Amino acid sequence: MAFQCQRDCYMKEFVTSVVSCCPAELKQEVNGKKETLKGFNVKLQDTILFPEGGGQPDDHGLIGDVPVLRVTRQGPEALHFVVTPLEEGQEVHVKVDWERRFDHMQQHSGQHLITALADTMFGYKTTSWDLGRQRSTIELDTPSVKPTQLQELEEVINEKIRGHIPVTVQLLSIDDPAVEKVRSRGLPEDHAGPIRIIDIEGIDANMCCGTHVSNLSQLQVIKLLGTEKGKKNKTNLIFLAGNRVLKYAEKSYSTERSMVSLLKTGADEHVEAVDKLQKSVKLLQKKLFLFSSYRKEGDNEFMNIIANEINTEETLVFLTVGEEKGPGLFLLAGPSGAVTQMGPQVLELLQGKGAGKNGRFQGKANSMARRAEVEALLKEHCKHHTSQEE
C-alpha cells in the first residue's frame, strides 16, 4: 500500500485513527552515548509521516500533542514511536514537521536529478546515496570526476531547475511491463503493494518510495560542493539543494566576516595571510608560541577553522568567543602534552565544562572574567617550555 504521505507529499495535517499501540524501545545516540528509550509503537489507519526508507530519513511530527520520535516501516505498515500511549480506536490529528519534510523532499528530488544527468551526460551510474543532516552524498561508479565535468553537470542541473519541469508519481502493478523500463536498484524483500515511480518529465523515471517536490523549480538551486574518493574505485559527489544552499551561503559569509576581522585582510587575501602566519610560526622552530584571540561573536566551528590553519605542533592556541565577562566557548589546541596538562587548569579558571583529546581541549565557559589569567598562565607555560628546549 501507499501511505498518505506518498499520495500527497504536501499534506501537512491529517486526521486518522489509532489501530494499535504496543510497548517498544528506541535505541538512540545522545551526545555520543547510546541510550535505550522505553515507549510505544503506534500503528495508524494511515499516515502523513514518512517512514525511513529509500535513503531518506523518517519524518518527525505530532500525533495529537504527542511527539513522534521515529517512524519505521514494517511490511505495508508504519510504526510511530512515542513515549506516551495512545488509545486504540481513537481519532487523532497528525501533524508533520514541515521544515524537515520539505528539506528531505528537496534533497531527495535533487538526488534523482543529479543521478539521472550524471548518467546521461557522462555514463556515471549511482550505486548509493546518503541524505545527511547538513550535506548529501551520491556514490558514483567511477574512479574520478574531472572539475570541468563537475562544472558542466552543475550548469545543466540548474538549467533544468529553471525550466520548471514537472515531477509526477505513477503507481504500477509489479507485473506491469513498464516497470522494466524504469531505473531501479531493486525492491526491499518485504515490499508490498504497487510499484511507485517518480517521473521527472523527459529526464528520469525511477522506482522510489520517498517524498518529492512536484516541480523541479521547487528545488530552487543545487550546489555541487565537490567530490571525495570513495570505496573500490568509486567517487562520492557532495551536494546541497534548496534551502540548504541559502543556509550554507549565510554561514560562509558569517565565517568570512569573522576571518576578515581576525586576520585584518580582505577575503581574497585570507589564504596568503594564513600562509604568512604559518611561516612565521615555523621560524620559531622549537619555541612554543602562544596564539590567543577573543571575539564576542563566533562558535565552535569558527574556532576550529582558525586552529586548523595554525601549526599546533609548535603553537599553543587559545581561542574564546562569547561575552567579555560572561559565558562563552573556548578552545585550547597545541602539542598534546601541553594541552593535556593545561586544559584542566583553563577549565577551572573559566568555571567551565569540557573535555579534550588529540591535542585539543574545548568546552563551555561560565565566566570569561579570568581570561587574562588564563593567558598569563599559558604564556608562563610557553616560556618554561622554551627555556627547557634551550
Coordinates of C-alpha atoms in Angstrom, one line a residue:
M1 CA 0.0 0.0 0.0
A2 CA 1.0 3.6 -0.4
F3 CA 0.8 5.9 2.7
Q4 CA -1.0 9.3 2.5
C5 CA 2.4 11.0 2.7
Q6 CA 3.3 9.2 -0.6
R7 CA 0.0 10.0 -2.2
D8 CA 0.2 13.7 -1.2
C9 CA 3.7 14.8 -0.2
Y10 CA 2.5 18.4 0.5
M11 CA -0.2 17.4 3.1
K12 CA 0.9 18.9 6.5
E13 CA -2.0 17.8 8.7
F14 CA -4.2 14.7 8.6
V15 CA -7.0 13.1 10.7
T16 CA -6.8 9.3 11.1
S17 CA -7.3 6.7 13.9
V18 CA -5.1 4.5 16.1
V19 CA -5.1 0.8 15.0
S20 CA -2.7 -0.4 17.8
C21 CA -0.4 0.8 20.5
C22 CA 2.3 -1.7 21.8
P23 CA 5.2 -1.3 24.2
A24 CA 8.5 -0.8 22.4
E25 CA 12.1 0.5 22.8
L26 CA 14.0 3.0 20.8
K27 CA 17.8 2.8 20.6
Q28 CA 19.4 6.2 20.0
E29 CA 22.6 8.1 20.5
V30 CA 22.7 11.2 22.7
N31 CA 25.9 13.3 22.9
G32 CA 27.9 10.3 21.7
K33 CA 26.3 7.9 24.2
K34 CA 23.9 5.1 23.2
E35 CA 20.7 5.1 25.1
T36 CA 17.5 3.0 25.1
L37 CA 14.3 4.8 25.4
K38 CA 11.1 3.0 26.5
G39 CA 7.9 3.9 24.8
F40 CA 5.3 2.6 22.3
N41 CA 5.0 1.7 18.7
V42 CA 1.7 3.1 17.3
K43 CA 0.1 1.9 14.1
L44 CA -2.4 4.3 12.4
Q45 CA -5.1 3.7 9.8
D46 CA -3.0 5.8 7.5
T47 CA -0.2 8.4 8.0
I48 CA 1.4 11.5 6.6
L49 CA 4.6 10.8 8.5
F50 CA 7.1 9.1 6.1
P51 CA 8.9 6.0 7.5
E52 CA 12.6 5.8 6.9
G53 CA 13.4 4.2 3.5
G54 CA 14.9 4.6 0.1
G55 CA 17.9 6.5 1.5
Q56 CA 15.5 9.1 3.0
P57 CA 15.3 9.7 6.8
D58 CA 12.0 9.5 8.5
D59 CA 9.6 12.4 9.3
H60 CA 9.1 13.9 12.7
G61 CA 5.8 15.3 13.9
L62 CA 2.9 15.1 16.3
I63 CA 0.1 12.7 16.9
G64 CA -2.3 15.0 18.8
D65 CA 0.2 16.7 21.2
V66 CA 2.4 13.6 21.5
P67 CA 5.8 14.0 19.7
V68 CA 6.7 11.2 17.2
L69 CA 10.4 10.4 17.6
R70 CA 10.9 7.8 14.9
V71 CA 8.9 6.3 12.1
T72 CA 9.8 2.9 10.6
R73 CA 8.2 0.6 8.0
Q74 CA 7.1 -2.9 8.8
G75 CA 5.9 -4.5 5.6
P76 CA 2.9 -2.5 4.5
E77 CA 2.5 -0.6 7.8
A78 CA 4.3 2.3 9.5
L79 CA 5.3 2.2 13.2
H80 CA 5.3 5.6 15.0
F81 CA 7.5 5.6 18.2
V82 CA 6.1 7.7 21.0
V83 CA 6.7 7.9 24.8
T84 CA 3.1 8.4 25.7
P85 CA 0.5 5.6 25.0
L86 CA -2.5 6.3 22.7
E87 CA -5.9 4.6 22.9
E88 CA -6.7 2.1 20.2
G89 CA -9.6 3.2 18.1
Q90 CA -9.4 6.9 19.0
E91 CA -9.4 9.5 16.2
V92 CA -6.2 11.6 16.2
H93 CA -4.8 14.7 14.4
V94 CA -1.4 14.1 12.8
K95 CA 0.9 17.0 12.0
V96 CA 4.2 16.7 10.2
D97 CA 7.4 18.8 10.9
W98 CA 7.1 20.6 7.6
E99 CA 10.6 22.2 7.6
R100 CA 12.3 18.8 8.0
R101 CA 9.9 17.2 5.4
F102 CA 10.4 19.8 2.7
D103 CA 14.2 19.7 3.2
H104 CA 14.1 16.0 2.6
M105 CA 11.9 16.5 -0.4
Q106 CA 14.4 19.0 -1.9
Q107 CA 17.4 16.8 -1.2
H108 CA 15.8 13.6 -2.5
S109 CA 14.4 15.1 -5.7
G110 CA 17.8 16.8 -6.2
Q111 CA 19.5 13.4 -5.9
H112 CA 17.2 11.9 -8.6
L113 CA 18.0 14.9 -10.9
I114 CA 21.8 14.7 -10.3
T115 CA 21.8 10.9 -10.7
A116 CA 19.9 11.0 -14.0
L117 CA 22.1 13.7 -15.6
A118 CA 25.4 12.2 -14.4
D119 CA 24.4 9.0 -16.1
T120 CA 23.0 10.7 -19.3
M121 CA 25.9 13.1 -19.7
F122 CA 28.9 11.0 -18.6
G123 CA 27.7 7.4 -18.1
Y124 CA 28.3 7.6 -14.3
K125 CA 25.9 5.3 -12.5
T126 CA 24.8 5.9 -9.0
T127 CA 25.5 3.0 -6.7
S128 CA 24.2 4.5 -3.4
W129 CA 23.4 7.8 -1.7
D130 CA 23.2 9.4 1.7
L131 CA 20.9 12.2 2.8
G132 CA 22.9 13.7 5.6
R133 CA 21.9 16.3 8.2
Q134 CA 24.0 19.1 6.6
R135 CA 25.0 17.8 3.2
S136 CA 24.2 14.8 1.0
T137 CA 26.4 12.4 -0.9
I138 CA 25.9 10.4 -4.1
E139 CA 28.3 7.5 -4.7
L140 CA 29.2 7.3 -8.4
D141 CA 30.6 4.2 -10.1
T142 CA 33.7 6.0 -11.5
P143 CA 37.2 6.4 -10.0
S144 CA 37.1 10.2 -10.6
V145 CA 35.2 13.2 -11.9
K146 CA 37.0 15.9 -13.7
P147 CA 36.5 19.5 -12.5
T148 CA 35.2 20.5 -15.9
Q149 CA 32.6 17.7 -15.8
L150 CA 31.5 18.8 -12.4
Q151 CA 31.0 22.4 -13.6
E152 CA 29.2 21.3 -16.7
L153 CA 26.9 19.0 -14.6
E154 CA 26.0 21.8 -12.2
E155 CA 25.2 24.1 -15.0
V156 CA 22.8 21.6 -16.7
I157 CA 21.2 20.7 -13.3
N158 CA 20.3 24.3 -12.6
E159 CA 19.2 24.9 -16.2
K160 CA 16.7 22.1 -15.7
I161 CA 15.5 23.6 -12.4
R162 CA 14.9 26.9 -14.1
G163 CA 13.0 25.0 -16.8
H164 CA 10.0 24.5 -14.4
I165 CA 9.9 20.7 -15.3
P166 CA 7.0 18.7 -13.6
V167 CA 7.7 15.8 -11.3
T168 CA 4.9 13.2 -11.1
V169 CA 4.1 10.0 -9.3
Q170 CA 2.9 6.8 -11.0
L171 CA 1.7 3.6 -9.3
L172 CA 2.2 0.4 -11.3
S173 CA 1.5 -3.2 -10.6
I174 CA 4.6 -5.3 -10.1
D175 CA 3.9 -7.3 -13.3
D176 CA 3.4 -4.2 -15.5
P177 CA 5.8 -4.3 -18.4
A178 CA 6.5 -0.5 -17.9
V179 CA 8.3 -1.4 -14.6
E180 CA 11.2 -3.0 -16.6
K181 CA 11.9 0.4 -18.3
V182 CA 12.5 2.5 -15.1
R183 CA 15.7 3.0 -13.2
S184 CA 15.9 0.9 -10.0
R185 CA 18.3 -0.6 -7.6
G186 CA 15.8 -3.3 -6.6
L187 CA 12.9 -3.7 -4.2
P188 CA 13.2 -4.5 -0.5
E189 CA 12.3 -8.1 0.4
D190 CA 9.3 -7.1 2.4
H191 CA 7.8 -4.8 -0.3
A192 CA 4.0 -4.9 -0.5
G193 CA 1.6 -3.2 -2.9
P194 CA 2.0 -1.3 -6.2
I195 CA 5.4 -0.1 -7.5
R196 CA 5.8 3.7 -7.1
I197 CA 7.6 5.5 -9.9
I198 CA 8.9 9.1 -9.7
D199 CA 8.9 10.7 -13.1
I200 CA 10.9 13.8 -13.9
E201 CA 9.4 14.7 -17.3
G202 CA 11.8 13.9 -20.1
I203 CA 14.7 13.3 -17.8
D204 CA 14.2 10.3 -15.5
A205 CA 11.8 7.6 -14.3
N206 CA 12.9 5.9 -11.1
M207 CA 11.4 3.4 -8.7
C208 CA 11.2 5.2 -5.3
C209 CA 9.2 5.2 -2.1
G210 CA 10.3 8.7 -0.9
T211 CA 8.6 12.1 -0.8
H212 CA 9.4 14.5 -3.6
V213 CA 8.7 18.0 -4.9
S214 CA 6.0 18.3 -7.7
N215 CA 8.2 20.6 -9.9
L216 CA 11.9 21.0 -10.3
S217 CA 11.6 24.8 -9.8
Q218 CA 10.8 24.0 -6.1
L219 CA 14.4 22.8 -5.7
Q220 CA 15.4 26.5 -6.1
V221 CA 19.1 25.7 -6.7
I222 CA 21.6 22.9 -6.4
K223 CA 25.3 23.4 -5.5
L224 CA 27.8 20.6 -6.2
L225 CA 30.4 21.2 -3.4
G226 CA 32.9 18.8 -4.9
T227 CA 34.0 15.2 -4.8
E228 CA 35.8 12.8 -2.5
K229 CA 37.5 9.5 -3.1
G230 CA 35.0 6.7 -2.4
K231 CA 35.5 3.0 -1.9
K232 CA 36.5 0.5 -4.5
N233 CA 37.2 2.9 -7.4
K234 CA 34.1 5.0 -6.7
T235 CA 33.7 8.7 -6.2
N236 CA 31.5 10.5 -3.7
L237 CA 29.7 13.6 -5.1
I238 CA 28.8 16.1 -2.4
F239 CA 25.8 18.4 -2.9
L240 CA 23.3 20.8 -1.4
A241 CA 19.8 21.5 -2.6
G242 CA 17.3 24.3 -2.0
N243 CA 17.2 26.0 1.4
R244 CA 20.5 24.2 2.4
V245 CA 22.3 26.3 -0.3
L246 CA 21.0 29.5 1.3
K247 CA 22.0 28.4 4.8
Y248 CA 25.4 27.4 3.5
A249 CA 25.9 30.8 1.9
E250 CA 24.8 32.6 5.0
K251 CA 27.1 30.6 7.2
S252 CA 30.1 31.0 4.8
Y253 CA 29.6 34.8 4.8
S254 CA 29.5 34.9 8.6
T255 CA 32.7 32.9 8.8
E256 CA 34.3 35.1 6.1
R257 CA 33.4 38.3 8.1
S258 CA 35.0 36.7 11.3
M259 CA 38.1 35.8 9.3
V260 CA 38.4 39.4 7.9
S261 CA 38.2 40.8 11.5
L262 CA 40.7 38.3 12.8
L263 CA 43.3 38.4 10.0
K264 CA 42.8 42.1 9.2
T265 CA 42.7 41.4 5.5
G266 CA 40.1 41.1 2.7
A267 CA 38.5 37.8 1.9
D268 CA 40.6 37.4 -1.2
E269 CA 43.8 37.6 0.9
H270 CA 42.9 35.1 3.6
V271 CA 45.0 32.2 2.1
E272 CA 48.0 34.5 1.8
A273 CA 47.6 35.8 5.3
V274 CA 47.4 32.3 6.8
D275 CA 50.4 31.2 4.8
K276 CA 52.4 34.1 6.2
L277 CA 51.2 33.2 9.7
Q278 CA 52.3 29.6 9.3
K279 CA 55.7 30.6 8.0
S280 CA 56.2 33.0 11.0
V281 CA 55.4 30.2 13.3
K282 CA 57.9 27.9 11.6
L283 CA 60.6 30.5 12.2
L284 CA 60.2 30.0 15.9
Q285 CA 61.5 26.4 15.4
K286 CA 61.3 24.6 18.7
K287 CA 60.0 27.5 20.7
L288 CA 56.4 27.1 21.9
F289 CA 54.4 30.2 20.8
L290 CA 51.1 31.3 22.2
F291 CA 48.4 32.5 19.8
S292 CA 45.4 33.9 21.7
S293 CA 42.3 35.6 20.3
Y294 CA 38.9 36.7 21.7
R295 CA 35.8 37.5 19.8
K296 CA 32.3 38.3 21.0
E297 CA 30.7 36.5 18.0
G298 CA 31.6 33.1 16.9
D299 CA 31.0 29.4 17.5
N300 CA 32.9 26.1 17.8
E301 CA 33.2 25.7 14.1
F302 CA 34.8 29.2 13.7
M303 CA 37.4 28.4 16.4
N304 CA 38.2 25.0 14.8
I305 CA 38.7 26.7 11.4
I306 CA 41.2 29.1 13.0
A307 CA 43.0 26.3 14.9
N308 CA 43.1 24.1 11.7
E309 CA 45.1 26.8 9.9
I310 CA 47.8 27.0 12.5
N311 CA 50.6 24.6 13.1
T312 CA 49.6 23.4 16.6
E313 CA 52.7 21.2 16.9
E314 CA 54.7 24.3 17.8
T315 CA 51.9 26.7 18.8
L316 CA 49.6 26.8 21.8
V317 CA 46.3 28.2 20.5
F318 CA 43.8 29.7 23.0
L319 CA 40.6 30.9 21.4
T320 CA 37.4 32.3 23.1
V321 CA 34.1 33.6 21.9
G322 CA 31.2 35.0 23.9
E323 CA 30.5 37.7 26.5
E324 CA 33.6 39.5 27.7
K325 CA 32.8 38.9 31.4
G326 CA 30.1 36.3 31.0
P327 CA 29.5 32.9 29.4
G328 CA 31.1 31.7 26.2
L329 CA 33.1 28.9 24.4
F330 CA 36.8 28.2 24.5
L331 CA 39.3 26.1 22.6
L332 CA 42.8 25.2 23.6
A333 CA 44.9 23.5 20.9
G334 CA 48.6 22.6 20.6
P335 CA 51.1 19.9 21.5
S336 CA 49.1 17.1 23.1
G337 CA 51.3 17.1 26.3
A338 CA 50.8 20.8 26.8
V339 CA 47.0 20.6 26.1
T340 CA 46.6 17.7 28.5
Q341 CA 48.5 19.5 31.2
M342 CA 46.9 22.9 30.8
G343 CA 43.4 22.0 29.8
P344 CA 42.0 21.3 33.3
Q345 CA 43.6 24.5 34.6
V346 CA 42.0 26.6 31.9
L347 CA 38.7 24.9 32.7
E348 CA 39.0 25.7 36.3
L349 CA 39.8 29.4 35.7
L350 CA 36.9 29.8 33.3
Q351 CA 34.5 27.9 35.6
G352 CA 33.6 25.7 32.6
K353 CA 32.8 22.2 31.4
G354 CA 34.7 20.5 28.6
A355 CA 37.0 17.7 27.6
G356 CA 39.9 17.1 25.3
K357 CA 41.8 14.6 23.2
N358 CA 44.4 14.5 20.4
G359 CA 45.8 17.9 21.2
R360 CA 42.5 19.8 21.5
F361 CA 40.6 20.8 24.7
Q362 CA 37.3 22.7 24.3
G363 CA 34.2 23.4 26.1
K364 CA 31.8 25.9 27.6
A365 CA 32.9 28.7 30.0
N366 CA 30.5 30.1 32.6
S367 CA 32.6 33.2 33.0
M368 CA 35.3 34.9 30.8
A369 CA 36.2 37.3 33.6
R370 CA 39.5 35.5 34.3
R371 CA 40.5 35.1 30.7
A372 CA 43.6 37.4 31.2
E373 CA 44.8 35.0 34.0
V374 CA 44.5 32.1 31.6
E375 CA 46.6 33.9 29.0
A376 CA 49.2 34.7 31.7
L377 CA 49.3 31.0 32.8
L378 CA 49.7 29.8 29.2
K379 CA 52.5 32.4 28.5
E380 CA 54.3 31.2 31.6
H381 CA 54.0 27.6 30.4
C382 CA 55.3 28.5 26.9
K383 CA 58.2 30.4 28.5
H384 CA 59.1 27.4 30.7
H385 CA 58.8 25.0 27.7
T386 CA 61.1 27.2 25.6
S387 CA 63.8 27.5 28.3
Q388 CA 63.8 23.7 28.7
E389 CA 64.3 23.3 25.0
E390 CA 67.2 25.7 25.0

